[in-house]
Amino acid sequence: MTAGLLALAAGMGLYGLALRQGLPGGRRPGPTWLLPVANGVITVAVAALPLGGSFDGAHGAAAALGYVTLAAIPAVVGRRPLSIAIGVVSALCLLLTILADDRDGLFQRLGLTVAQAWVVVSALALLRSPTPLSTTPPAPAPAVRPR
């Protein structure tokens, strides 16, 4: 579990740094790139504070903050109706984690999965986007003279 959380933390941090370069369509992300980076740092805290010992309260607080930042990522970074809806669904599922004692694990996994799936799709869009804003455009190809 710890290794998985650390891998997730690294992925979220790298995703945030990739967002810093710019969004598909040439949009500037502003400070929104800090949200996934913060989520990555918080995820490291969740991994470092395991349940079942004297860290239960700290683990719960870090996990709650991680859930909030994760649910906010689609809405804040995406800023489109579908992205906002995904963030709201994730947040509601994570809220139900607290309210529904008998099905808390189901709602926790659903809320996390919805938001993390959005991050994966968004990251794939970043990979497919043309040149990032921070790079120099490629030089034009040399002209070919007709014979």
Coordinates of N, CA, C and O in Angstrom, one line a residue:
M1 N 0.8 -1.2 0.0 CA 0.0 0.0 0.0 C 0.9 1.3 0.0 O 0.6 2.2 -0.7
T2 N 1.9 1.2 0.8 CA 2.8 2.4 0.9 C 3.4 2.7 -0.5 O 3.5 3.9 -0.9
A3 N 3.9 1.7 -1.1 CA 4.6 1.8 -2.4 C 3.6 2.4 -3.4 O 3.9 3.3 -4.2
G4 N 2.4 1.9 -3.4 CA 1.3 2.4 -4.3 C 1.0 3.9 -4.1 O 0.9 4.7 -5.0
L5 N 0.9 4.3 -2.8 CA 0.7 5.7 -2.5 C 1.9 6.6 -2.9 O 1.6 7.7 -3.4
L6 N 3.1 6.1 -2.7 CA 4.2 6.9 -3.1 C 4.3 7.0 -4.7 O 4.7 8.1 -5.2
A7 N 3.9 6.0 -5.4 CA 3.8 6.1 -6.8 C 2.8 7.1 -7.3 O 3.0 7.9 -8.2
L8 N 1.6 7.0 -6.6 CA 0.6 8.0 -6.9 C 1.0 9.4 -6.6 O 0.8 10.3 -7.4
A9 N 1.7 9.6 -5.5 CA 2.2 10.9 -5.1 C 3.2 11.4 -6.2 O 3.1 12.6 -6.6
A10 N 4.1 10.6 -6.6 CA 5.0 11.0 -7.7 C 4.3 11.4 -9.0 O 4.6 12.4 -9.6
G11 N 3.3 10.6 -9.3 CA 2.5 10.8 -10.5 C 1.8 12.1 -10.5 O 1.8 12.9 -11.4
M12 N 1.2 12.4 -9.3 CA 0.5 13.7 -9.1 C 1.4 14.9 -9.2 O 1.1 15.9 -9.8
G13 N 2.6 14.7 -8.6 CA 3.6 15.8 -8.6 C 4.0 16.1 -10.0 O 4.1 17.2 -10.5
L14 N 4.3 15.0 -10.8 CA 4.8 15.2 -12.2 C 3.6 15.8 -13.0 O 3.9 16.6 -13.9
Y15 N 2.4 15.3 -12.8 CA 1.3 15.9 -13.5 C 1.2 17.4 -13.2 O 1.0 18.2 -14.2
G16 N 1.3 17.8 -12.0 CA 1.2 19.2 -11.7 C 2.3 20.0 -12.4 O 2.1 21.1 -12.9
L17 N 3.5 19.4 -12.4 CA 4.7 20.1 -13.1 C 4.4 20.2 -14.6 O 4.8 21.2 -15.3
A18 N 3.8 19.1 -15.2 CA 3.4 19.2 -16.6 C 2.4 20.2 -16.9 O 2.4 20.9 -17.9
L19 N 1.4 20.4 -16.0 CA 0.4 21.4 -16.1 C 1.0 22.8 -16.1 O 0.5 23.7 -16.8
R20 N 2.1 23.0 -15.3 CA 2.7 24.3 -15.2 C 3.2 24.7 -16.6 O 3.3 25.9 -16.9
Q21 N 3.5 23.8 -17.5 CA 4.0 24.2 -18.8 C 2.9 24.7 -19.7 O 3.2 25.4 -20.7
G22 N 1.7 24.4 -19.4 CA 0.5 24.9 -20.2 C -0.5 23.8 -20.5 O -0.1 22.6 -20.4
L23 N -1.7 24.2 -20.7 CA -2.8 23.3 -21.0 C -3.0 23.1 -22.5 O -2.6 24.0 -23.2
P24 N -3.7 22.0 -22.9 CA -4.0 21.9 -24.3 C -4.8 23.1 -24.8 O -5.6 23.6 -24.0
G25 N -4.6 23.5 -26.0 CA -5.2 24.6 -26.5 C -4.5 25.9 -26.2 O -5.0 27.0 -26.5
G26 N -3.3 25.8 -25.6 CA -2.6 27.0 -25.3 C -3.0 27.8 -24.1 O -2.5 28.9 -23.8
R27 N -3.9 27.2 -23.3 CA -4.3 27.9 -22.0 C -3.2 27.9 -21.0 O -2.6 26.9 -20.8
R28 N -3.1 29.0 -20.3 CA -2.1 29.1 -19.2 C -2.8 28.6 -18.0 O -4.0 28.9 -17.7
P29 N -2.2 27.7 -17.2 CA -2.9 27.2 -16.0 C -2.9 28.1 -14.8 O -3.7 27.9 -13.9
G30 N -2.1 29.2 -14.8 CA -2.1 30.0 -13.6 C -1.6 29.1 -12.4 O -0.8 28.2 -12.6
P31 N -2.0 29.4 -11.2 CA -1.6 28.7 -10.1 C -2.2 27.3 -9.9 O -1.9 26.6 -8.9
T32 N -3.1 26.9 -10.8 CA -3.8 25.6 -10.6 C -2.9 24.4 -10.6 O -3.3 23.4 -10.1
W33 N -1.7 24.6 -11.2 CA -0.8 23.4 -11.3 C -0.3 23.1 -9.9 O 0.1 21.9 -9.6
L34 N -0.5 24.0 -8.9 CA -0.1 23.7 -7.5 C -1.0 22.7 -6.9 O -0.6 22.0 -5.9
L35 N -2.2 22.6 -7.3 CA -3.2 21.7 -6.7 C -2.8 20.2 -6.8 O -2.7 19.5 -5.8
P36 N -2.4 19.7 -8.0 CA -1.9 18.3 -8.0 C -0.6 18.2 -7.3 O -0.4 17.1 -6.7
V37 N 0.3 19.2 -7.3 CA 1.5 19.0 -6.6 C 1.2 18.9 -5.1 O 1.8 18.1 -4.4
A38 N 0.3 19.8 -4.6 CA -0.1 19.7 -3.2 C -0.7 18.3 -2.9 O -0.4 17.7 -1.8
N39 N -1.5 17.8 -3.8 CA -2.1 16.5 -3.6 C -1.0 15.4 -3.5 O -1.1 14.5 -2.6
G40 N 0.0 15.5 -4.3 CA 1.2 14.6 -4.2 C 1.9 14.6 -2.9 O 2.2 13.6 -2.3
V41 N 2.1 15.8 -2.4 CA 2.8 16.0 -1.1 C 1.9 15.4 0.0 O 2.4 14.7 0.9
I42 N 0.6 15.7 0.0 CA -0.3 15.2 1.0 C -0.4 13.7 0.9 O -0.4 13.0 2.0
T43 N -0.3 13.1 -0.3 CA -0.3 11.7 -0.4 C 0.9 11.0 0.2 O 0.8 9.9 0.8
V44 N 2.1 11.7 0.1 CA 3.3 11.2 0.8 C 3.0 11.2 2.4 O 3.4 10.3 3.1
A45 N 2.3 12.2 2.9 CA 2.0 12.3 4.3 C 1.1 11.1 4.7 O 1.2 10.5 5.7
V46 N 0.1 10.8 3.8 CA -0.8 9.7 4.1 C 0.0 8.4 4.2 O -0.2 7.5 5.0
A47 N 0.9 8.2 3.3 CA 1.8 7.0 3.3 C 2.7 6.9 4.5 O 2.9 5.9 5.0
A48 N 3.1 8.1 4.9 CA 4.0 8.1 6.1 C 3.3 8.0 7.4 O 4.0 7.7 8.4
L49 N 2.0 8.1 7.4 CA 1.2 8.1 8.7 C 0.3 6.9 8.6 O -0.9 7.1 8.4
P50 N 0.7 5.7 8.8 CA -0.1 4.5 8.6 C -1.2 4.4 9.7 O -1.1 4.9 10.8
L51 N -2.3 3.7 9.3 CA -3.4 3.5 10.2 C -2.9 2.3 11.2 O -2.1 1.5 10.9
G52 N -3.6 2.3 12.3 CA -3.4 1.2 13.2 C -2.3 1.4 14.3 O -1.8 0.5 14.9
G53 N -2.0 2.7 14.5 CA -1.0 3.0 15.5 C -1.4 4.3 16.1 O -2.5 4.7 16.2
S54 N -0.4 5.1 16.5 CA -0.6 6.4 17.2 C -0.9 7.5 16.2 O -1.1 8.6 16.6
F55 N -0.8 7.2 14.9 CA -1.0 8.2 13.8 C -2.4 8.2 13.2 O -2.5 8.9 12.2
D56 N -3.3 7.5 13.7 CA -4.6 7.4 13.1 C -5.3 8.8 12.8 O -5.8 9.1 11.7
G57 N -5.2 9.7 13.8 CA -5.8 11.0 13.6 C -5.1 11.8 12.6 O -5.7 12.5 11.7
A58 N -3.8 11.8 12.6 CA -3.0 12.5 11.6 C -3.2 11.9 10.2 O -3.3 12.6 9.2
H59 N -3.3 10.6 10.1 CA -3.6 9.9 8.8 C -4.9 10.4 8.3 O -5.1 10.7 7.1
G60 N -5.9 10.4 9.2 CA -7.3 10.8 8.7 C -7.3 12.2 8.3 O -8.0 12.5 7.3
A61 N -6.6 13.1 9.0 CA -6.6 14.5 8.5 C -5.9 14.7 7.2 O -6.4 15.4 6.3
A62 N -4.8 14.0 7.0 CA -4.0 14.1 5.7 C -4.9 13.5 4.6 O -5.0 14.0 3.5
A63 N -5.5 12.3 4.9 CA -6.4 11.7 3.9 C -7.5 12.6 3.5 O -7.9 12.8 2.3
A64 N -8.2 13.3 4.5 CA -9.3 14.2 4.2 C -8.8 15.3 3.3 O -9.5 15.7 2.3
L65 N -7.7 15.9 3.6 CA -7.1 17.0 2.8 C -6.8 16.5 1.4 O -7.0 17.2 0.4
G66 N -6.2 15.3 1.3 CA -6.0 14.7 0.0 C -7.2 14.5 -0.8 O -7.2 14.7 -2.0
Y67 N -8.3 14.0 -0.1 CA -9.6 13.9 -0.9 C -10.1 15.2 -1.4 O -10.5 15.3 -2.5
V68 N -10.0 16.2 -0.6 CA -10.5 17.5 -1.0 C -9.7 18.0 -2.2 O -10.2 18.5 -3.2
T69 N -8.4 18.0 -2.1 CA -7.5 18.5 -3.2 C -7.8 17.6 -4.5 O -7.8 18.2 -5.6
L70 N -7.9 16.3 -4.3 CA -8.1 15.5 -5.5 C -9.5 15.8 -6.2 O -9.5 15.9 -7.4
A71 N -10.5 15.9 -5.4 CA -11.8 16.2 -5.9 C -11.8 17.6 -6.6 O -12.6 17.8 -7.6
A72 N -11.0 18.5 -6.1 CA -11.0 19.9 -6.7 C -10.2 19.9 -8.0 O -10.5 20.8 -8.8
I73 N -9.3 19.0 -8.2 CA -8.5 19.1 -9.5 C -9.3 19.1 -10.7 O -9.1 20.0 -11.6
P74 N -10.3 18.2 -11.0 CA -11.0 18.3 -12.3 C -11.7 19.6 -12.4 O -11.7 20.2 -13.5
A75 N -12.4 20.1 -11.4 CA -13.1 21.3 -11.4 C -12.2 22.6 -11.7 O -12.5 23.4 -12.5
V76 N -11.1 22.6 -10.9 CA -10.3 23.8 -11.0 C -9.4 23.8 -12.2 O -9.2 24.8 -12.9
V77 N -8.8 22.7 -12.6 CA -7.9 22.6 -13.7 C -8.8 22.5 -15.0 O -8.4 23.2 -16.0
G78 N -9.8 21.7 -15.0 CA -10.6 21.5 -16.3 C -11.4 22.7 -16.6 O -11.5 23.1 -17.8
R79 N -12.1 23.3 -15.7 CA -13.0 24.5 -15.8 C -14.0 24.3 -17.0 O -14.4 25.3 -17.6
R80 N -14.4 23.1 -17.2 CA -15.5 22.8 -18.2 C -16.6 22.2 -17.5 O -16.4 21.6 -16.4
P81 N -17.8 22.2 -18.0 CA -19.0 21.6 -17.3 C -18.7 20.2 -16.9 O -19.1 19.8 -15.8
L82 N -18.2 19.3 -17.8 CA -18.0 17.9 -17.5 C -17.0 17.8 -16.4 O -17.1 17.0 -15.5
S83 N -15.9 18.5 -16.5 CA -14.8 18.5 -15.5 C -15.4 18.9 -14.1 O -15.1 18.3 -13.1
I84 N -16.2 19.9 -14.1 CA -16.7 20.4 -12.9 C -17.7 19.4 -12.3 O -17.7 19.1 -11.1
A85 N -18.5 18.7 -13.2 CA -19.4 17.7 -12.7 C -18.6 16.5 -12.1 O -19.0 15.9 -11.1
I86 N -17.5 16.1 -12.7 CA -16.7 15.0 -12.2 C -16.1 15.4 -10.8 O -16.1 14.6 -9.9
G87 N -15.7 16.6 -10.7 CA -15.2 17.1 -9.4 C -16.3 17.0 -8.3 O -16.1 16.6 -7.2
V88 N -17.5 17.4 -8.7 CA -18.6 17.4 -7.8 C -19.0 16.0 -7.4 O -19.2 15.7 -6.2
V89 N -19.1 15.1 -8.4 CA -19.4 13.7 -8.1 C -18.3 13.1 -7.2 O -18.7 12.4 -6.2
S90 N -17.1 13.4 -7.5 CA -16.0 12.9 -6.6 C -16.2 13.4 -5.2 O -16.1 12.6 -4.2
A91 N -16.4 14.7 -5.0 CA -16.6 15.3 -3.7 C -17.8 14.7 -3.0 O -17.7 14.4 -1.8
L92 N -18.9 14.5 -3.7 CA -20.1 13.9 -3.0 C -19.8 12.5 -2.6 O -20.2 12.1 -1.5
C93 N -19.1 11.7 -3.4 CA -18.8 10.3 -3.0 C -17.9 10.3 -1.8 O -18.1 9.5 -0.9
L94 N -16.9 11.2 -1.8 CA -16.0 11.2 -0.6 C -16.8 11.8 0.6 O -16.5 11.3 1.7
L95 N -17.7 12.6 0.4 CA -18.6 13.1 1.6 C -19.4 11.9 2.1 O -19.5 11.7 3.3
L96 N -19.9 11.1 1.2 CA -20.7 9.9 1.6 C -19.8 8.9 2.3 O -20.3 8.1 3.1
T97 N -18.5 8.9 2.1 CA -17.6 8.1 2.8 C -17.7 8.3 4.3 O -17.7 7.4 5.1
I98 N -18.0 9.6 4.7 CA -18.1 9.9 6.1 C -19.5 9.6 6.6 O -19.7 9.1 7.7
L99 N -20.5 9.8 5.7 CA -21.9 9.7 6.2 C -22.5 8.3 6.1 O -23.4 8.0 6.9
A100 N -22.0 7.5 5.2 CA -22.5 6.1 5.0 C -21.6 5.1 5.6 O -20.7 4.6 5.0
D101 N -21.8 4.8 6.9 CA -20.9 3.9 7.6 C -20.8 2.5 7.0 O -19.8 1.9 6.9
D102 N -22.0 2.0 6.5 CA -22.0 0.6 6.0 C -21.4 0.5 4.6 O -21.0 -0.6 4.2
R103 N -21.3 1.6 3.8 CA -20.7 1.5 2.5 C -19.6 2.5 2.3 O -19.4 2.9 1.1
D104 N -18.9 2.9 3.3 CA -17.9 3.9 3.2 C -16.8 3.5 2.3 O -16.3 4.4 1.5
G105 N -16.4 2.3 2.2 CA -15.3 1.8 1.3 C -15.7 2.0 -0.1 O -14.9 2.4 -1.0
L106 N -16.9 1.6 -0.4 CA -17.4 1.8 -1.8 C -17.4 3.2 -2.3 O -16.8 3.5 -3.4
F107 N -17.9 4.1 -1.5 CA -17.9 5.5 -1.9 C -16.5 6.1 -1.9 O -16.3 7.0 -2.8
Q108 N -15.7 5.7 -1.0 CA -14.3 6.2 -1.0 C -13.6 5.8 -2.4 O -13.0 6.6 -3.0
R109 N -13.7 4.5 -2.7 CA -13.1 4.1 -4.0 C -13.7 4.7 -5.2 O -13.0 5.1 -6.1
L110 N -15.0 4.9 -5.2 CA -15.7 5.5 -6.3 C -15.3 7.0 -6.5 O -14.9 7.4 -7.6
G111 N -15.2 7.7 -5.4 CA -14.8 9.1 -5.4 C -13.4 9.3 -5.9 O -13.1 10.2 -6.7
L112 N -12.5 8.4 -5.3 CA -11.1 8.5 -5.7 C -10.9 8.1 -7.2 O -10.2 8.8 -8.0
T113 N -11.6 7.1 -7.6 CA -11.5 6.6 -9.0 C -12.0 7.6 -10.0 O -11.3 7.8 -11.1
V114 N -13.1 8.2 -9.8 CA -13.6 9.2 -10.7 C -12.7 10.3 -10.9 O -12.4 10.7 -12.1
A115 N -12.1 10.9 -9.9 CA -11.2 12.0 -10.0 C -9.9 11.6 -10.6 O -9.3 12.3 -11.4
Q116 N -9.4 10.4 -10.2 CA -8.1 10.0 -10.7 C -8.2 9.6 -12.2 O -7.3 9.8 -13.0
A117 N -9.4 9.0 -12.6 CA -9.6 8.8 -14.0 C -9.5 10.0 -14.8 O -9.0 10.1 -15.9
W118 N -10.1 11.1 -14.3 CA -10.1 12.4 -15.0 C -8.6 12.9 -15.1 O -8.2 13.4 -16.2
V119 N -7.8 12.7 -14.1 CA -6.4 13.1 -14.1 C -5.7 12.3 -15.2 O -4.9 12.9 -16.0
V120 N -6.0 11.0 -15.3 CA -5.3 10.2 -16.3 C -5.7 10.7 -17.7 O -4.8 10.9 -18.6
V121 N -7.0 11.0 -18.0 CA -7.4 11.4 -19.3 C -6.8 12.8 -19.6 O -6.3 13.1 -20.7
S122 N -6.8 13.7 -18.6 CA -6.2 15.0 -18.7 C -4.7 14.9 -19.1 O -4.1 15.6 -19.9
A123 N -4.0 14.0 -18.4 CA -2.6 13.8 -18.6 C -2.3 13.3 -20.0 O -1.4 13.7 -20.7
L124 N -3.2 12.4 -20.5 CA -3.0 11.9 -21.9 C -3.3 13.0 -22.9 O -2.6 13.1 -23.9
A125 N -4.2 13.9 -22.6 CA -4.4 15.1 -23.4 C -3.2 16.0 -23.5 O -2.8 16.5 -24.5
L126 N -2.5 16.1 -22.3 CA -1.3 16.9 -22.3 C -0.2 16.2 -23.2 O 0.6 16.9 -23.9
L127 N -0.1 14.9 -23.1 CA 0.9 14.2 -23.9 C 0.6 14.3 -25.4 O 1.5 14.4 -26.2
R128 N -0.7 14.4 -25.8 CA -1.0 14.5 -27.2 C -1.0 15.9 -27.7 O -1.1 16.1 -28.9
S129 N -1.0 16.9 -26.8 CA -1.1 18.3 -27.3 C 0.2 18.6 -28.0 O 1.3 18.0 -27.8
P130 N 0.1 19.6 -28.9 CA 1.3 20.0 -29.6 C 2.3 20.6 -28.7 O 2.2 20.5 -27.5
T131 N 3.3 21.2 -29.2 CA 4.4 21.7 -28.4 C 4.0 22.5 -27.1 O 3.1 23.3 -27.2
P132 N 4.6 22.1 -26.0 CA 4.3 22.9 -24.8 C 4.6 24.3 -25.0 O 5.5 24.7 -25.8
L133 N 4.0 25.2 -24.2 CA 4.2 26.6 -24.3 C 5.7 27.0 -24.0 O 6.1 28.1 -24.4
S134 N 6.4 26.2 -23.2 CA 7.7 26.6 -22.8 C 8.8 26.3 -23.8 O 10.0 26.6 -23.6
T135 N 8.5 25.6 -24.9 CA 9.5 25.2 -25.8 C 9.5 26.1 -27.0 O 8.5 26.7 -27.4
T136 N 10.6 26.2 -27.7 CA 10.7 27.0 -28.9 C 10.0 26.2 -30.1 O 10.2 25.0 -30.2
P137 N 9.3 26.9 -30.9 CA 8.6 26.2 -32.0 C 9.7 25.6 -33.0 O 10.8 26.2 -33.1
P138 N 9.4 24.5 -33.6 CA 10.4 23.9 -34.5 C 10.7 24.8 -35.7 O 9.9 25.6 -36.1
A139 N 11.9 24.7 -36.2 CA 12.3 25.5 -37.3 C 11.6 25.0 -38.6 O 11.3 23.8 -38.7
P140 N 11.2 25.9 -39.5 CA 10.5 25.5 -40.7 C 11.5 24.6 -41.5 O 12.7 24.7 -41.5
A141 N 10.8 23.7 -42.2 CA 11.6 22.8 -43.1 C 12.2 23.6 -44.3 O 11.5 24.6 -44.7
P142 N 13.3 23.2 -44.8 CA 13.9 23.9 -45.9 C 13.0 23.8 -47.1 O 12.4 22.7 -47.3
A143 N 12.9 24.8 -47.9 CA 12.1 24.8 -49.1 C 12.8 23.9 -50.2 O 14.0 23.9 -50.3
V144 N 12.0 23.2 -50.9 CA 12.5 22.3 -52.0 C 12.3 23.0 -53.3 O 11.2 23.5 -53.6
R145 N 13.3 23.1 -54.1 CA 13.2 23.8 -55.4 C 12.7 22.8 -56.4 O 13.2 21.7 -56.5
P146 N 11.7 23.2 -57.2 CA 11.3 22.3 -58.3 C 12.3 22.2 -59.3 O 13.1 23.1 -59.6
R147 N 12.4 21.1 -60.0 CA 13.4 20.9 -61.1 C 12.9 21.1 -62.4 O 11.9 21.0 -62.9

